Short mmCIF file of C-alpha atoms in Angstrom, two decimals:
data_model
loop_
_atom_site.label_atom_id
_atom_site.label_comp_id
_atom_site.label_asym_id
_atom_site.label_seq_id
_atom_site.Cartn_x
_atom_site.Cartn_y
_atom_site.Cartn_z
CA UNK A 79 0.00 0.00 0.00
CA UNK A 80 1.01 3.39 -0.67
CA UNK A 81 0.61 5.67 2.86
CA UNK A 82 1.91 9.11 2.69
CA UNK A 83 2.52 9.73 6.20
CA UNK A 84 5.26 7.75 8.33
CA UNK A 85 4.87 6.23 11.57
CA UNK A 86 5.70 8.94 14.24
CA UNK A 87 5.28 11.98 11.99
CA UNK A 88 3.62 14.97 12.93
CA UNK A 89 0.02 15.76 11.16
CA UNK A 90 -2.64 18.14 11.56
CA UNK A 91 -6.24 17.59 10.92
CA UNK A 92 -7.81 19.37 7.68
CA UNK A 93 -10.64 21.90 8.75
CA UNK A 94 -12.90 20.73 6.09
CA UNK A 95 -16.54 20.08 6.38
CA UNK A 96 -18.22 17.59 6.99
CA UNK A 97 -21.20 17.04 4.63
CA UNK A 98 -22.56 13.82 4.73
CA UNK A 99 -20.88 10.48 6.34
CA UNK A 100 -17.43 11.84 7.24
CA UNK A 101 -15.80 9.59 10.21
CA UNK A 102 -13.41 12.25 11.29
CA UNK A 103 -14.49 13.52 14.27
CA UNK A 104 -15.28 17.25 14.82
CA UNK A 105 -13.66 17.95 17.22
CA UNK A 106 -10.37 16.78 16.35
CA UNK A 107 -10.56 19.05 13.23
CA UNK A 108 -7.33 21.18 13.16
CA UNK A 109 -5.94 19.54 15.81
CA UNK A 110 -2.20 18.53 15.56
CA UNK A 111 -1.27 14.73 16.29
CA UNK A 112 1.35 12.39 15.77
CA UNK A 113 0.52 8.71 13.61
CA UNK A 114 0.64 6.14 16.22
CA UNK A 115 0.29 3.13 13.65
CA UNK A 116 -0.90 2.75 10.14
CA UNK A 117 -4.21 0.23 10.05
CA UNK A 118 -3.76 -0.01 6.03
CA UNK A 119 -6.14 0.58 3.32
CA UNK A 120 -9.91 0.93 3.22
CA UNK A 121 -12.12 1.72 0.97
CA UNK A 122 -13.58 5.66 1.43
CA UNK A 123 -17.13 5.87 3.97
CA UNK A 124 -17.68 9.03 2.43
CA UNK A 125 -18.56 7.38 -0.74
CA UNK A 126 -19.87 3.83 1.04
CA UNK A 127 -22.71 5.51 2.21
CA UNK A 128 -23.97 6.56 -0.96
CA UNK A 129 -23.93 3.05 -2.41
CA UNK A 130 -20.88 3.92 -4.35
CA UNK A 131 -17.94 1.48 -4.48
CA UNK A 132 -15.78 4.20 -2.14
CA UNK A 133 -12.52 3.20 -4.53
CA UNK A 134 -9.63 3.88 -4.69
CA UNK A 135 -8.92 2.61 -1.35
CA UNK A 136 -7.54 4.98 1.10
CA UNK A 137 -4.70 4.93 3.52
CA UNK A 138 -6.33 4.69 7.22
CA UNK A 139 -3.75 5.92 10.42
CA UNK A 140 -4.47 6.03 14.13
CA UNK A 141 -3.66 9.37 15.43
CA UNK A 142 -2.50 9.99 18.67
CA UNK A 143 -3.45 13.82 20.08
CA UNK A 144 -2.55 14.40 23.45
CA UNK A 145 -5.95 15.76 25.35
CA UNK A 146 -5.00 19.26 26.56
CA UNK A 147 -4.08 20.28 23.24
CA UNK A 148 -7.72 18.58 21.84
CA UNK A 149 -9.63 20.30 24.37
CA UNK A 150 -8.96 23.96 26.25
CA UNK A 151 -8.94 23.55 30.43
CA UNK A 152 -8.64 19.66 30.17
CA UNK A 153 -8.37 18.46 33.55
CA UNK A 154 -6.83 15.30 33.33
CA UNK A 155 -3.25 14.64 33.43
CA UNK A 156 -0.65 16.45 30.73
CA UNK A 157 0.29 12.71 29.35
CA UNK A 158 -3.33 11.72 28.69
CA UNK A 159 -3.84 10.70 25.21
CA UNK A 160 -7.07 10.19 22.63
CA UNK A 161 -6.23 7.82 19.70
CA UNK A 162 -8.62 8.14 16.57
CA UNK A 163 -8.81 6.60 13.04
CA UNK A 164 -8.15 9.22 10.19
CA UNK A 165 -8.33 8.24 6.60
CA UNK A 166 -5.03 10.07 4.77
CA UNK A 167 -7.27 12.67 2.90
CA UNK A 168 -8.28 14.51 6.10
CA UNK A 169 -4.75 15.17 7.04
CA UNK A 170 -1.28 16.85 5.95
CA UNK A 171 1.79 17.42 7.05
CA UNK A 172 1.73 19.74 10.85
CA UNK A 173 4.40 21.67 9.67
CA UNK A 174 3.14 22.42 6.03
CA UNK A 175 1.04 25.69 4.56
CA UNK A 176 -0.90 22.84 2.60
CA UNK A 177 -4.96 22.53 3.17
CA UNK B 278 -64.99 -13.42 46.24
CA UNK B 279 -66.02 -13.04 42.14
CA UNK B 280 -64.05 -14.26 39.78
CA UNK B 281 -62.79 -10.37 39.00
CA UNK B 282 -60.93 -10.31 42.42
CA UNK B 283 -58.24 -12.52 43.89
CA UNK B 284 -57.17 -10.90 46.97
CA UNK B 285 -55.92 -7.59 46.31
CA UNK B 286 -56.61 -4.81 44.41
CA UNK B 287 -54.90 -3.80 41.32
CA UNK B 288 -56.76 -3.49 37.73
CA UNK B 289 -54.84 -5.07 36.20
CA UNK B 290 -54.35 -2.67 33.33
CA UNK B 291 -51.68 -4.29 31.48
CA UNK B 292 -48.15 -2.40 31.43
CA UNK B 293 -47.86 -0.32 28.23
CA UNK B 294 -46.57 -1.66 25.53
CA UNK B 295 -42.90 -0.47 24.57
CA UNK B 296 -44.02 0.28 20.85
CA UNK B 297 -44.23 3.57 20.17
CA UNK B 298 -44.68 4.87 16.82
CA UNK B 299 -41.61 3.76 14.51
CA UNK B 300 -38.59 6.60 14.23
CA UNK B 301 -37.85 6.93 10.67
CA UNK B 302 -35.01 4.62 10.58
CA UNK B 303 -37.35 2.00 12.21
CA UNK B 304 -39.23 2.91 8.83
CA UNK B 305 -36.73 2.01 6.86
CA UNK B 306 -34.92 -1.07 8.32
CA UNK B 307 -38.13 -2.76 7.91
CA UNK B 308 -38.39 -1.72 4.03
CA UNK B 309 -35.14 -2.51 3.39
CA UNK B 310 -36.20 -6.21 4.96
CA UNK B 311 -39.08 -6.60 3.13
CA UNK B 312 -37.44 -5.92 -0.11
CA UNK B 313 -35.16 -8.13 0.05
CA UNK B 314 -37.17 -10.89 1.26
CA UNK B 315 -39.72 -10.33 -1.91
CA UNK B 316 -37.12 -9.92 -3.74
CA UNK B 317 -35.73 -13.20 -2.77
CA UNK B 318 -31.91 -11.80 -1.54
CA UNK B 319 -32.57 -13.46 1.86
CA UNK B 320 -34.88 -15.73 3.82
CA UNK B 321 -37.14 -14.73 7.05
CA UNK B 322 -35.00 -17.20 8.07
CA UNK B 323 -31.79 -16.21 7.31
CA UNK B 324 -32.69 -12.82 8.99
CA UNK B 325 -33.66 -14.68 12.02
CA UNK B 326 -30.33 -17.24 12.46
CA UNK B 327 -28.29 -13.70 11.90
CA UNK B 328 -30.30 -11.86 14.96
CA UNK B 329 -30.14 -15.00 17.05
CA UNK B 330 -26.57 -15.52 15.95
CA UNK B 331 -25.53 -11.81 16.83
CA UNK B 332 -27.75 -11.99 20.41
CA UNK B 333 -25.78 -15.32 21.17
CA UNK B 334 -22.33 -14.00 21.40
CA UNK B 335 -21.18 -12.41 24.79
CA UNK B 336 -17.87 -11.33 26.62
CA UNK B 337 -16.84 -14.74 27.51
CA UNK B 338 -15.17 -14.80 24.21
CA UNK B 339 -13.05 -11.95 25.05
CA UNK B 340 -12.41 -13.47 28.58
CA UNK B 341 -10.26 -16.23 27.07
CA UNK B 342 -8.28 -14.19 25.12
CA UNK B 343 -7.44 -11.99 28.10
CA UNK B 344 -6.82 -15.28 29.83
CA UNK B 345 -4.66 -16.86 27.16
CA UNK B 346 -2.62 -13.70 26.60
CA UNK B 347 -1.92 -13.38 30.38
CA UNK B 348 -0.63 -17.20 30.76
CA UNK B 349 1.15 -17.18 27.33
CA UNK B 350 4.05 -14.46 26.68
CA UNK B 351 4.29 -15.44 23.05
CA UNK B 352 0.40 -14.92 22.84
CA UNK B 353 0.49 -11.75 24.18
CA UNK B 354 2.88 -10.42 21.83
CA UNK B 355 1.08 -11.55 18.72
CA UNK B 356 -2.25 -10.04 20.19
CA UNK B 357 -0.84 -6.56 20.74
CA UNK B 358 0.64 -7.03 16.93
CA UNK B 359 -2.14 -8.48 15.44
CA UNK B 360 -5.11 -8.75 17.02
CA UNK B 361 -7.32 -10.48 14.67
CA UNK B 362 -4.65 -12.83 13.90
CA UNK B 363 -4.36 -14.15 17.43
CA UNK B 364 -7.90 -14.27 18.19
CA UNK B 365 -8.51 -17.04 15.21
CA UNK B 366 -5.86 -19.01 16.56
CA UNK B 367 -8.04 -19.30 19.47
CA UNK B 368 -11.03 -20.31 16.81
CA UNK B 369 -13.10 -17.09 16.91
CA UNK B 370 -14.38 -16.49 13.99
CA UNK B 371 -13.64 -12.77 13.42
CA UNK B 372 -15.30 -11.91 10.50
CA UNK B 373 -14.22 -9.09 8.65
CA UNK B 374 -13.23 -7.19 11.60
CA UNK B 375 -9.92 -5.67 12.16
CA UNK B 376 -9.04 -6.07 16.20
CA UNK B 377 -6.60 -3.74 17.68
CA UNK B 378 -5.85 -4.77 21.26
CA UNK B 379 -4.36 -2.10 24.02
CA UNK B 380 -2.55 -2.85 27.07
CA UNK B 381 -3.21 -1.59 30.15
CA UNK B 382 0.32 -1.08 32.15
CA UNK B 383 1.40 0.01 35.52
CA UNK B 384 1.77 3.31 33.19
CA UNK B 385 -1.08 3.00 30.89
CA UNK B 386 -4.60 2.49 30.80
CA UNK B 387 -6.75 2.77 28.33
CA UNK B 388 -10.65 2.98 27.21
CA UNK B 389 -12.67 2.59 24.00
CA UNK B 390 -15.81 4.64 22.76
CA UNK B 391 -17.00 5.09 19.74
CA UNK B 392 -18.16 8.85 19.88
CA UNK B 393 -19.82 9.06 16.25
CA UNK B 394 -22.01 5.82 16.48
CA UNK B 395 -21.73 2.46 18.85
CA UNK B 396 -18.35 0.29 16.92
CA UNK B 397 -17.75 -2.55 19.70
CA UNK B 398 -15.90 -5.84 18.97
CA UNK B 399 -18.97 -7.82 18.93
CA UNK B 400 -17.35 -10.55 17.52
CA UNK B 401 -15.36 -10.77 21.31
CA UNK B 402 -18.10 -8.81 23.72
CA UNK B 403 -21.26 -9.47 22.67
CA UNK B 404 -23.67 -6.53 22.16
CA UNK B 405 -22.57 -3.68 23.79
CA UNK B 406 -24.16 -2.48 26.93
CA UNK B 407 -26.71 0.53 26.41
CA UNK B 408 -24.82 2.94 28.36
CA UNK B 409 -21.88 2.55 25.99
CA UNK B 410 -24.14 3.80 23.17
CA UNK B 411 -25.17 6.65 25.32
CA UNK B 412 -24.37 10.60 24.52
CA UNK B 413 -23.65 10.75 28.01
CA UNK B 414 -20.81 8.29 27.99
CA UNK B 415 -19.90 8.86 24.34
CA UNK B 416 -19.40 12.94 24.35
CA UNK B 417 -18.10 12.83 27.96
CA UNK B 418 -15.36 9.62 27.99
CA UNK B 419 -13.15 11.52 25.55
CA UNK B 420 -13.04 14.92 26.77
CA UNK B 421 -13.26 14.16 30.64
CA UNK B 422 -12.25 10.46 30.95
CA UNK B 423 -10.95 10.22 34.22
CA UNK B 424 -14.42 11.96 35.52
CA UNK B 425 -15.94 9.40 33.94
CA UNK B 426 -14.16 6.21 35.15
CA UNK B 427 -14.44 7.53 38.74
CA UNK B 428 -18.14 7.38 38.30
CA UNK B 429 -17.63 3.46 37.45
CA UNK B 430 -15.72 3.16 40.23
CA UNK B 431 -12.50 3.44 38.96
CA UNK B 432 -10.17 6.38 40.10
CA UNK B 433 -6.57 6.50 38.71
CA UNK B 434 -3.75 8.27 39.72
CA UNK B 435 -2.13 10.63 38.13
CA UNK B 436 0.91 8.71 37.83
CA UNK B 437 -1.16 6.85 34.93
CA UNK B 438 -1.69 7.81 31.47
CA UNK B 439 -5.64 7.74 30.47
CA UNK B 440 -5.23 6.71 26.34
CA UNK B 441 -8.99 7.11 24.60
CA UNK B 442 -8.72 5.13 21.61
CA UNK B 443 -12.33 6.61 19.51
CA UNK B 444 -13.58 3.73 16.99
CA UNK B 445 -14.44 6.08 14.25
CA UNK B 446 -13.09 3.82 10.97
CA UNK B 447 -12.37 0.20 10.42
CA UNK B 448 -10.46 -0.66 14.04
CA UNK B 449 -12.46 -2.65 16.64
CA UNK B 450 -10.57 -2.22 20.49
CA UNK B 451 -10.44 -4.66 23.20
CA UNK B 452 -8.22 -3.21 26.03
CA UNK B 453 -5.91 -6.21 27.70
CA UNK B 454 -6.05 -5.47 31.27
CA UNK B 455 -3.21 -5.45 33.50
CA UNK B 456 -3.26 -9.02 35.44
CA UNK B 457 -3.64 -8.52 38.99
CA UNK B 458 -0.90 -9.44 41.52
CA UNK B 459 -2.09 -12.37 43.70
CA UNK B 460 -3.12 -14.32 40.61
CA UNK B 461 0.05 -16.19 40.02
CA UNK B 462 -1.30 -19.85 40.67
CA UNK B 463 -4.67 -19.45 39.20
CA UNK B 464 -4.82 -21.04 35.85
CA UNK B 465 -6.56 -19.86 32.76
CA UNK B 466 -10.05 -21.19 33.38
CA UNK B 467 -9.65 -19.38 36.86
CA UNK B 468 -8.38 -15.88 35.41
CA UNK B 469 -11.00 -15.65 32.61
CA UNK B 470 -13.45 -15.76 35.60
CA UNK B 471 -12.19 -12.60 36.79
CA UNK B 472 -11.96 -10.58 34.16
CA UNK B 473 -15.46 -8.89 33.01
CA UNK B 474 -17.23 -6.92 29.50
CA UNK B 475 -16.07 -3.35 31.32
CA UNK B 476 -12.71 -4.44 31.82
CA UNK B 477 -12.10 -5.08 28.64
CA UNK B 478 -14.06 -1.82 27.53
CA UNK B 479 -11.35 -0.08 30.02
CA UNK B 480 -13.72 1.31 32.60
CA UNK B 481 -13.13 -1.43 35.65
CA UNK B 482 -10.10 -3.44 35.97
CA UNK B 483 -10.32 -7.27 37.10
CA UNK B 484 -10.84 -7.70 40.82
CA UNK B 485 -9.72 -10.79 42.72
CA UNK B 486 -12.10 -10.75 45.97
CA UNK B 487 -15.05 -12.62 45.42
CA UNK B 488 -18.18 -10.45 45.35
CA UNK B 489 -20.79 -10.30 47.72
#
C-alpha cells in the first residue's frame, strides 16, 4: 500500500466540512497529532454511504493527540492521550502551509 | 370473592406496551427487509439465524483471550501485533473485523468509545451495553475520561496515562487489562473468571475478591 505519512510523523487535521458520512471527528478538526500506527487501506465511507464502491482505497492511520491540546482547560493529566482513526485525505503534514 | 378479584386490588391494566410509533429509521430497516425478502436476496430465516446468531455471542469470548494472553508471553505479543490474527488461533471467527488490542500497564490504561455511532468488537463482547451507546458516555469519555471512570468506580492516579482510543473507521478495540498481583497460581479457566465486558471496555479493571 502506498501511505503518505510515516509512523511517528507529525500531522494536523484538515478543517474541512463535513457534509454527509465523514468519520473524522469534529472535534479533532485542526488539531495537531502524531501517527501512532498505520491500520492499512480501506475503501472511502464518504462514498460507502452513498452506495458507491468508495474506490480507490484509502490509507487509514491512528492518530495519537494528546488531550490538553484537543480540548482547552482539560483536567486530566498532561500525558493523557485520545487515539482516533483518520483516513489520509483529512490530514497533511503539521508543519506544512498545505490545506 | 367473584371471579374479578383474587385478593388484592390492582386493575390489572396491562403495562404499556414499549411500541411507540416507529422513528424513521425503524421505517426504513423494515423496508429494506421486506425488499429483500420479496425480492428473494434473503430468507425470514436467514434474517432470524443472523439476529439469534448476533444476540448469542457475549464477553466470555473476550475473557479467554485476556486469559490466554496473560498465561502465554508469546500470545500476548502476537495479540498486541495483530489482534485479529491471534484471536482465530483461538477459533473465533472474526469476521471481517480488524481487532486492535491495548494494554493496560502500571503506566497506561486505556478505554474505547466510539463517539460518532456504537463500533464494539462484537465478535469478542457481545452486544454492547446501552450505556456505551449513550451521549452521556460517548461525548463525555473523551473529553473528561478520568471523571468518567471515577463514576464506574475506577479512580486513577495521576501517575497513569488515560489513552482514549475513539472507533471512528475500520479498528475494533479490546483493552488487555493489567493481570492482577495475587493471581500467580490461578490457571486460565480461573483468570478468565475474573476478568469482566467493562474491563475489557477499560472502565473497571479485574478484581480478585469474590463479590458479595
Amino acid at each position: 500500500m502506498s501511505a503518505r505519512f510515516r509512523v511517528g510523523e507529525p500531522v494536523s487535521v484538515r478543517m474541512g466540512h463535513s457534509f454527509g458520512h465523514v468519520r473524522t471527528p469534529h472535534y479533532v478538526k485542526g488539531k495537531r497529532g502524531v501517527i501512532e500506527r498505520i491500520c492499512g487501506e480501506f475503501r472511502n465511507p464518504e462514498e460507502l454511504a452513498y452506495a458507491r464502491d468508495g474506490l480507490p482505497k484509502r490509507a487509514l492511520y491512528r492518530v495519537r493527540f494528546e488531550q490538553t491540546h484537543v480540548w482547552p482547560g482539560y483536567t486530566g493529566t498532561p500525558g493523557d492521550t485520545v487515539d482516533i482513526e483518520i483516513f489520509e485525505h483529512w490530514l497533511r503534514p503539521a508543519n506544512g502551509t498545505e490545506r | 370473592m367473584s371471579a374479578d378479584s383474587h385478593g388484592h386490588d390492582h386493575d390489572h391494566t396491562p403495562p404499556p406496551d414499549q411500541d411507540g410509533p416507529l422513528t424513521y429509521h425503524q421505517t426504513m430497516e423494515i423496508a429494506v427487509r421486506e425488499l429483500l425478502l420479496e425480492k428473494g436476496i434473503l430468507t425470514a430465516d436467514e434474517v432470524r439465524r443472523e439476529v439469534e446468531k448476533m444476540d448469542s455471542r457475549s464477553p466470555e469470548q473476550g475473557t479467554r483471550v485476556v486469559a490466554r494472553a496473560w498465561t502465554d508471553p508469546a500470545f500476548r505479543e502476537r495479540l498486541l501485533a495483530d489482534g485479529t490474527a491471534a484471536c482465530e488461533e483461538l477459533g473465533i471467527d472474526m469476521g471481517p473485523t480488524y481487532l486492535v488490542v491495548v494494554e493496560n500497564t502500571e503506566a497506561v490504561h486505556n478505554a474505547i468509545v466510539c463517539t460518532l455511532c456504537s463500533c464494539y468488537p462484537r465478535m469478542l463482547l457481545g452486544l454492547p451495553p446501552d450505556w456505551y451507546k449513550s451521549r452521556n458516555y460517548r461525548s463525555r469519555v473523551v473529553r473528561e475520561p478520568r471523571a468518567v471512570l471515577k463514576e464506574f468506580g475506577l479512580e486513577l492516579p495521576e501517575s497513569v496515562v488515560v489513552r482514549v482510543h475513539d472507533s471512528t473507521a475500520d479498528m475494533r478495540y479490546m483493552v488487555l487489562p493489567k493481570r492482577p498481583d495475587g493471581t500467580e497460581d490461578m490457571d486460565e479457566d480461573a483468570l478468565a473468571a475474573i476478568v469482566t465486558r467493562d474491563c475489557m471496555i477499560g472502565v473497571a479493571v479485574p478484581r480478585t475478591e469474590v463479590m458479595a
